[in-house]
Amino acid sequence: MSGLLQNDRFPRSSKYERDWIFELQMGPNSLWLMEWLCGDMKLEPGMRVLDMGCGMAMSSIFLAREYGVQVWANDLWIQPTDNWERIEERGVGDRVFPIHAEANALPYADGFFDAIVSVDAYHYFGLDESYLDRFARYVRPGGQIGIAVPGRTVEIGDDEAPEHLRDWLKGQVGAFEMWQSAAFWRSHFGKCEIVTVELADTLEGGWREWVSFGEMTLAAGQVRPEGFEELARKEVDSIREDAGRTMGFVRAIVRRKLSSS
Ligand SMILES: C[S@@+](CC[C@H](N)C(=O)[O-])C[C@H]1O[C@@H](n2cnc3c(N)ncnc32)[C@H](O)[C@@H]1O
C-alpha cells in the first residue's frame, strides 16, 4: 500500500506510514531495530515495559500497538509534553506514559518493569561497567533487558576505524568509540552479577537497512537533525562502501537472575 514504509524483513513496522516515521526518526529506523530486538524477547499484553531513550516515542507507540504492553517512554533530550501529543494522536494515551529522566537518576521502583528495551540509545549512558548493576534493578527478577544499537561487526580497537569511514567519522566525534560489537556487549553485560546474558548478535546484512533508510530520508529531504544533509550523505556513502565489513547493528539481551536481590 502506498504511504507505508514497507520492508519484508520487518512486517510489523511495515504497517506504519513513511511520513510519520520520517518525522519522528532520530537515526536509523527505530521501528526496524525494535522489531528485530523484540523478536527474541518475550513481551506479553499488559506487561510494564520501559523504553529507555525513546526519543520521539515512535518505538514506544509501536510497542503499545504491536505487543499490547504498557510503556514508560523515557527520554532526556525530548520533552515529555511533545511526546504526549504524539502518543495521544496515535490513540495509545491509556498505555504509553512519557517521562523525562536522565539515565543515572531514574524515578522508578526496583523491580517495577517486566521488561526493559532500548534502541539506539544505551551506548550514550551504559558504557560504564557499573551501569547495568544499577539499571537492571528496575526490571523484576526473571525479566529481560534488551538493547539494539549501531555497532561494529568485527573486533577492532577504538582507534582502528578503517580509512573509508574516517572522513564521515570526523563529523561524529566519539561515535566510533561508542559503537561496540556484539562480543563487546556480551562481555560488558557478562560482568554484571545480577543478570545472565541470553543473546548478543549482529543483524545479518544490517548495513543494507542502514543505507536504504538513509537514502530514503535524503531523497525525502527529511534528514535529522535538519541541516545535517552533507553528513548524512557521507554516512550513507561510507556505510555502502563498508558493506558490513566494519559497521552494522548489534543487539544484546540479558535476563535478571531470579535469585538477585
Ligand atoms: C539517537 S537518539 C535515539 C532515540 C530513539 N530511540 C530512536 O531510535 O529514534 C538517542 C536518545 O538517547 C537519549 N539519551 C541519551 N543520553 C541519555 C541519558 N543520559 N539519559 C537518558 N536518555 C538519554 C536521548 O534523549 C535521545 O533521544
Short mmCIF file of C-alpha atoms and ligand atoms in Angstrom, two decimals:
data_model
loop_
_atom_site.label_atom_id
_atom_site.label_comp_id
_atom_site.label_asym_id
_atom_site.label_seq_id
_atom_site.Cartn_x
_atom_site.Cartn_y
_atom_site.Cartn_z
CA MET A 1 0.00 0.00 0.00
CA SER A 2 1.33 3.42 -0.83
CA GLY A 3 2.19 5.65 2.09
CA LEU A 4 3.57 2.84 4.23
CA LEU A 5 7.28 2.26 4.71
CA GLN A 6 7.46 -1.38 3.77
CA ASN A 7 10.31 -3.80 4.31
CA ASP A 8 9.71 -7.56 4.10
CA ARG A 9 12.13 -8.22 6.95
CA PHE A 10 10.00 -6.18 9.34
CA PRO A 11 6.31 -6.96 8.84
CA ARG A 12 5.08 -5.17 11.97
CA SER A 13 6.99 -1.98 11.12
CA SER A 14 5.65 -2.13 7.58
CA LYS A 15 2.19 -1.14 8.88
CA TYR A 16 3.35 2.40 9.67
CA GLU A 17 3.33 5.46 7.43
CA ARG A 18 6.51 6.62 5.83
CA ASP A 19 5.82 10.31 6.65
CA TRP A 20 5.20 9.55 10.32
CA ILE A 21 8.46 7.57 10.54
CA PHE A 22 10.43 10.29 8.77
CA GLU A 23 9.00 12.93 11.10
CA LEU A 24 9.88 11.03 14.29
CA GLN A 25 13.16 9.33 13.35
CA MET A 26 16.33 10.33 15.18
CA GLY A 27 18.74 7.92 13.50
CA PRO A 28 18.44 4.56 11.77
CA ASN A 29 14.80 3.40 11.68
CA SER A 30 13.95 2.67 15.31
CA LEU A 31 10.91 0.57 14.36
CA TRP A 32 13.07 -1.89 12.43
CA LEU A 33 15.55 -2.11 15.29
CA MET A 34 12.81 -2.50 17.88
CA GLU A 35 11.07 -5.23 15.85
CA TRP A 36 14.36 -7.09 15.48
CA LEU A 37 15.06 -6.78 19.20
CA CYS A 38 11.57 -7.84 20.32
CA GLY A 39 11.70 -10.86 18.02
CA ASP A 40 13.83 -12.55 20.69
CA MET A 41 12.17 -11.09 23.78
CA LYS A 42 9.03 -12.32 25.45
CA LEU A 43 6.56 -9.44 25.57
CA GLU A 44 3.02 -10.20 26.68
CA PRO A 45 -0.04 -7.95 26.70
CA GLY A 46 -0.32 -5.88 29.85
CA MET A 47 3.38 -6.08 30.75
CA ARG A 48 5.05 -2.95 32.12
CA VAL A 49 7.89 -2.03 29.73
CA LEU A 50 10.49 0.72 29.98
CA ASP A 51 11.51 2.16 26.57
CA MET A 52 14.77 3.78 27.60
CA GLY A 53 15.98 6.66 25.42
CA CYS A 54 12.77 6.51 23.37
CA GLY A 55 13.46 9.80 21.56
CA MET A 56 10.22 10.99 19.98
CA ALA A 57 8.33 7.96 21.34
CA MET A 58 7.87 6.30 17.96
CA SER A 59 9.14 2.95 19.29
CA SER A 60 7.01 3.34 22.44
CA ILE A 61 3.83 3.79 20.40
CA PHE A 62 4.89 0.81 18.29
CA LEU A 63 5.40 -1.37 21.40
CA ALA A 64 1.97 -0.50 22.78
CA ARG A 65 0.20 -1.12 19.48
CA GLU A 66 2.06 -4.22 18.36
CA TYR A 67 2.54 -6.08 21.65
CA GLY A 68 -0.27 -4.66 23.81
CA VAL A 69 2.19 -3.69 26.56
CA GLN A 70 2.16 -0.63 28.81
CA VAL A 71 5.15 1.59 28.05
CA TRP A 72 7.07 4.12 30.10
CA ALA A 73 8.56 6.26 27.32
CA ASN A 74 11.68 7.65 28.98
CA ASP A 75 13.86 10.25 27.31
CA LEU A 76 16.24 13.10 28.11
CA TRP A 77 16.60 15.31 25.02
CA ILE A 78 12.93 15.27 24.03
CA GLN A 79 10.29 16.98 26.12
CA PRO A 80 7.57 14.70 27.53
CA THR A 81 4.79 17.14 26.61
CA ASP A 82 5.80 16.83 22.94
CA ASN A 83 5.84 13.04 23.24
CA TRP A 84 2.46 13.07 24.97
CA GLU A 85 0.92 14.86 21.97
CA ARG A 86 2.31 12.19 19.64
CA ILE A 87 1.13 9.40 21.95
CA GLU A 88 -2.41 10.76 22.17
CA GLU A 89 -2.52 11.37 18.43
CA ARG A 90 -1.89 7.64 17.87
CA GLY A 91 -4.60 6.63 20.35
CA VAL A 92 -2.40 4.95 22.95
CA GLY A 93 -2.64 7.53 25.74
CA ASP A 94 -4.09 4.86 28.04
CA ARG A 95 -0.89 2.80 27.93
CA VAL A 96 2.12 4.95 26.96
CA PHE A 97 3.44 7.32 29.63
CA PRO A 98 6.04 9.96 28.69
CA ILE A 99 8.77 10.51 31.28
CA HIS A 100 11.66 12.97 31.30
CA ALA A 101 14.58 11.49 33.22
CA GLU A 102 18.34 11.10 32.97
CA ALA A 103 19.69 7.56 32.91
CA ASN A 104 21.51 7.99 36.21
CA ALA A 105 18.55 9.50 38.04
CA LEU A 106 15.61 7.33 37.07
CA PRO A 107 12.44 7.72 39.14
CA TYR A 108 11.36 4.05 39.14
CA ALA A 109 10.90 1.47 41.87
CA ASP A 110 13.20 -1.54 41.91
CA GLY A 111 11.57 -4.49 40.14
CA PHE A 112 8.77 -2.35 38.65
CA PHE A 113 9.21 -3.35 35.00
CA ASP A 114 8.52 -6.72 33.41
CA ALA A 115 10.94 -5.84 30.61
CA ILE A 116 13.24 -3.01 29.51
CA VAL A 117 14.12 -2.17 25.90
CA SER A 118 16.39 0.46 24.42
CA VAL A 119 17.07 1.26 20.78
CA ASP A 120 19.95 3.41 19.54
CA ALA A 121 20.44 4.91 22.99
CA TYR A 122 22.10 2.61 25.53
CA HIS A 123 25.62 3.38 24.27
CA TYR A 124 25.15 7.02 25.33
CA PHE A 125 24.83 6.17 29.02
CA GLY A 126 25.58 2.47 29.52
CA LEU A 127 29.26 2.08 28.66
CA ASP A 128 30.31 2.46 32.27
CA GLU A 129 30.91 -1.05 33.60
CA SER A 130 28.86 -0.47 36.72
CA TYR A 131 25.81 0.95 34.92
CA LEU A 132 23.94 -2.32 34.36
CA ASP A 133 24.35 -3.24 38.06
CA ARG A 134 22.14 -0.24 38.85
CA PHE A 135 19.90 -0.25 35.77
CA ALA A 136 19.00 -3.96 35.92
CA ARG A 137 17.35 -3.47 39.30
CA TYR A 138 14.42 -1.70 37.63
CA VAL A 139 13.34 -4.95 35.97
CA ARG A 140 11.76 -7.71 38.09
CA PRO A 141 13.79 -10.85 38.82
CA GLY A 142 13.31 -13.08 35.75
CA GLY A 143 12.60 -10.07 33.49
CA GLN A 144 14.54 -9.27 30.31
CA ILE A 145 16.52 -6.21 29.23
CA GLY A 146 17.28 -5.79 25.52
CA ILE A 147 19.27 -3.21 23.60
CA ALA A 148 19.79 -2.66 19.87
CA VAL A 149 22.42 -0.17 18.76
CA PRO A 150 24.68 0.68 15.85
CA GLY A 151 27.88 -1.31 16.29
CA ARG A 152 30.98 -2.87 14.86
CA THR A 153 30.69 -6.15 13.02
CA VAL A 154 34.34 -7.04 13.77
CA GLU A 155 36.70 -6.95 16.72
CA ILE A 156 38.84 -3.89 16.09
CA GLY A 157 40.06 -1.24 18.50
CA ASP A 158 38.58 2.21 19.08
CA ASP A 159 41.46 3.79 17.14
CA GLU A 160 41.32 1.33 14.24
CA ALA A 161 38.44 2.73 12.18
CA PRO A 162 39.23 1.89 8.54
CA GLU A 163 40.26 4.59 6.12
CA HIS A 164 36.97 4.54 4.18
CA LEU A 165 35.00 5.58 7.29
CA ARG A 166 37.32 8.28 8.56
CA ASP A 167 36.05 11.30 6.68
CA TRP A 168 32.49 10.62 7.87
CA LEU A 169 33.65 9.88 11.43
CA LYS A 170 35.46 13.24 11.62
CA GLY A 171 31.99 14.79 11.82
CA GLN A 172 30.90 12.32 14.51
CA VAL A 173 33.44 12.84 17.28
CA GLY A 174 33.34 9.98 19.81
CA ALA A 175 30.81 7.92 17.87
CA PHE A 176 33.06 5.07 16.77
CA GLU A 177 34.17 4.55 20.39
CA MET A 178 30.51 4.11 21.39
CA TRP A 179 29.65 1.74 18.55
CA GLN A 180 30.83 -1.51 20.04
CA SER A 181 30.50 -5.07 18.76
CA ALA A 182 28.17 -7.86 19.86
CA ALA A 183 31.17 -9.58 21.50
CA PHE A 184 31.86 -6.39 23.45
CA TRP A 185 28.28 -6.21 24.74
CA ARG A 186 28.32 -9.90 25.67
CA SER A 187 31.45 -9.39 27.73
CA HIS A 188 30.33 -5.99 29.11
CA PHE A 189 26.97 -7.32 30.30
CA GLY A 190 28.58 -10.57 31.45
CA LYS A 191 30.36 -8.59 34.17
CA CYS A 192 27.05 -7.78 35.86
CA GLU A 193 26.38 -10.35 38.53
CA ILE A 194 22.62 -9.94 38.71
CA VAL A 195 21.92 -10.87 35.06
CA THR A 196 22.64 -13.69 32.65
CA VAL A 197 23.39 -12.89 29.02
CA GLU A 198 20.90 -14.62 26.72
CA LEU A 199 21.99 -13.29 23.35
CA ALA A 200 24.41 -10.89 21.65
CA ASP A 201 24.49 -10.80 17.87
CA THR A 202 24.68 -8.72 14.70
CA LEU A 203 21.82 -8.04 12.28
CA GLU A 204 22.56 -10.05 9.14
CA GLY A 205 23.13 -7.57 6.30
CA GLY A 206 22.14 -4.70 8.60
CA TRP A 207 24.27 -2.26 6.62
CA ARG A 208 21.77 -2.56 3.76
CA GLU A 209 18.95 -1.39 6.05
CA TRP A 210 21.15 1.47 7.26
CA VAL A 211 21.84 2.56 3.67
CA SER A 212 18.27 2.12 2.46
CA PHE A 213 16.74 4.15 5.30
CA GLY A 214 19.43 6.83 4.93
CA GLU A 215 18.78 7.07 1.19
CA MET A 216 15.04 7.37 1.78
CA THR A 217 15.38 10.21 4.28
CA LEU A 218 17.81 12.04 1.99
CA ALA A 219 15.51 11.65 -1.02
CA ALA A 220 12.55 12.89 1.04
CA GLY A 221 14.51 15.87 2.43
CA GLN A 222 13.87 14.52 5.92
CA VAL A 223 17.38 14.26 7.36
CA ARG A 224 17.57 14.79 11.13
CA PRO A 225 18.81 16.96 12.65
CA GLU A 226 17.90 19.46 9.94
CA GLY A 227 20.94 20.99 8.27
CA PHE A 228 23.00 17.78 8.51
CA GLU A 229 22.40 16.65 4.92
CA GLU A 230 26.10 16.66 4.00
CA LEU A 231 26.99 14.43 6.95
CA ALA A 232 24.02 12.17 6.20
CA ARG A 233 25.22 11.77 2.59
CA LYS A 234 28.73 10.91 3.82
CA GLU A 235 27.21 8.41 6.23
CA VAL A 236 25.22 6.60 3.56
CA ASP A 237 28.17 6.55 1.14
CA SER A 238 30.56 5.32 3.84
CA ILE A 239 28.25 2.58 5.07
CA ARG A 240 27.62 1.48 1.49
CA GLU A 241 31.35 1.31 0.75
CA ASP A 242 31.93 -0.51 4.03
CA ALA A 243 29.28 -3.10 3.07
CA GLY A 244 29.15 -4.59 6.56
CA ARG A 245 32.90 -5.15 6.89
CA THR A 246 33.03 -2.87 9.94
CA MET A 247 29.64 -1.37 10.76
CA GLY A 248 26.13 -2.66 11.26
CA PHE A 249 23.58 -3.13 14.04
CA VAL A 250 24.06 -5.22 17.15
CA ARG A 251 21.75 -6.29 19.93
CA ALA A 252 22.10 -7.89 23.32
CA ILE A 253 19.50 -9.39 25.64
CA VAL A 254 20.03 -10.22 29.31
CA ARG A 255 17.74 -11.60 31.99
CA ARG A 256 17.77 -10.59 35.63
CA LYS A 257 18.55 -13.63 37.77
CA LEU A 258 15.68 -14.93 39.87
CA SER A 259 17.95 -15.07 42.89
CA SER A 260 19.21 -11.46 42.55
CA SER A 261 18.32 -9.09 45.32
C1 LIG B 1 19.92 8.77 18.78
S1 LIG B 1 18.59 9.11 19.88
C2 LIG B 1 17.57 7.72 19.61
C3 LIG B 1 16.17 7.93 20.01
C4 LIG B 1 15.21 6.78 19.67
N1 LIG B 1 15.46 5.62 20.49
C5 LIG B 1 15.30 6.45 18.20
O1 LIG B 1 15.94 5.43 17.86
O2 LIG B 1 14.76 7.21 17.41
C6 LIG B 1 19.29 8.76 21.48
C7 LIG B 1 18.34 9.04 22.64
O3 LIG B 1 19.01 8.66 23.84
C8 LIG B 1 18.62 9.55 24.86
N2 LIG B 1 19.68 9.68 25.85
C9 LIG B 1 20.99 9.97 25.62
N3 LIG B 1 21.65 10.10 26.78
C10 LIG B 1 20.75 9.89 27.76
C11 LIG B 1 20.81 9.88 29.18
N4 LIG B 1 21.97 10.14 29.79
N5 LIG B 1 19.69 9.63 29.88
C12 LIG B 1 18.52 9.37 29.23
N6 LIG B 1 18.39 9.35 27.89
C13 LIG B 1 19.49 9.61 27.17
C14 LIG B 1 18.40 10.89 24.18
O4 LIG B 1 17.47 11.67 24.89
C15 LIG B 1 17.98 10.50 22.76
O5 LIG B 1 16.62 10.70 22.50
#
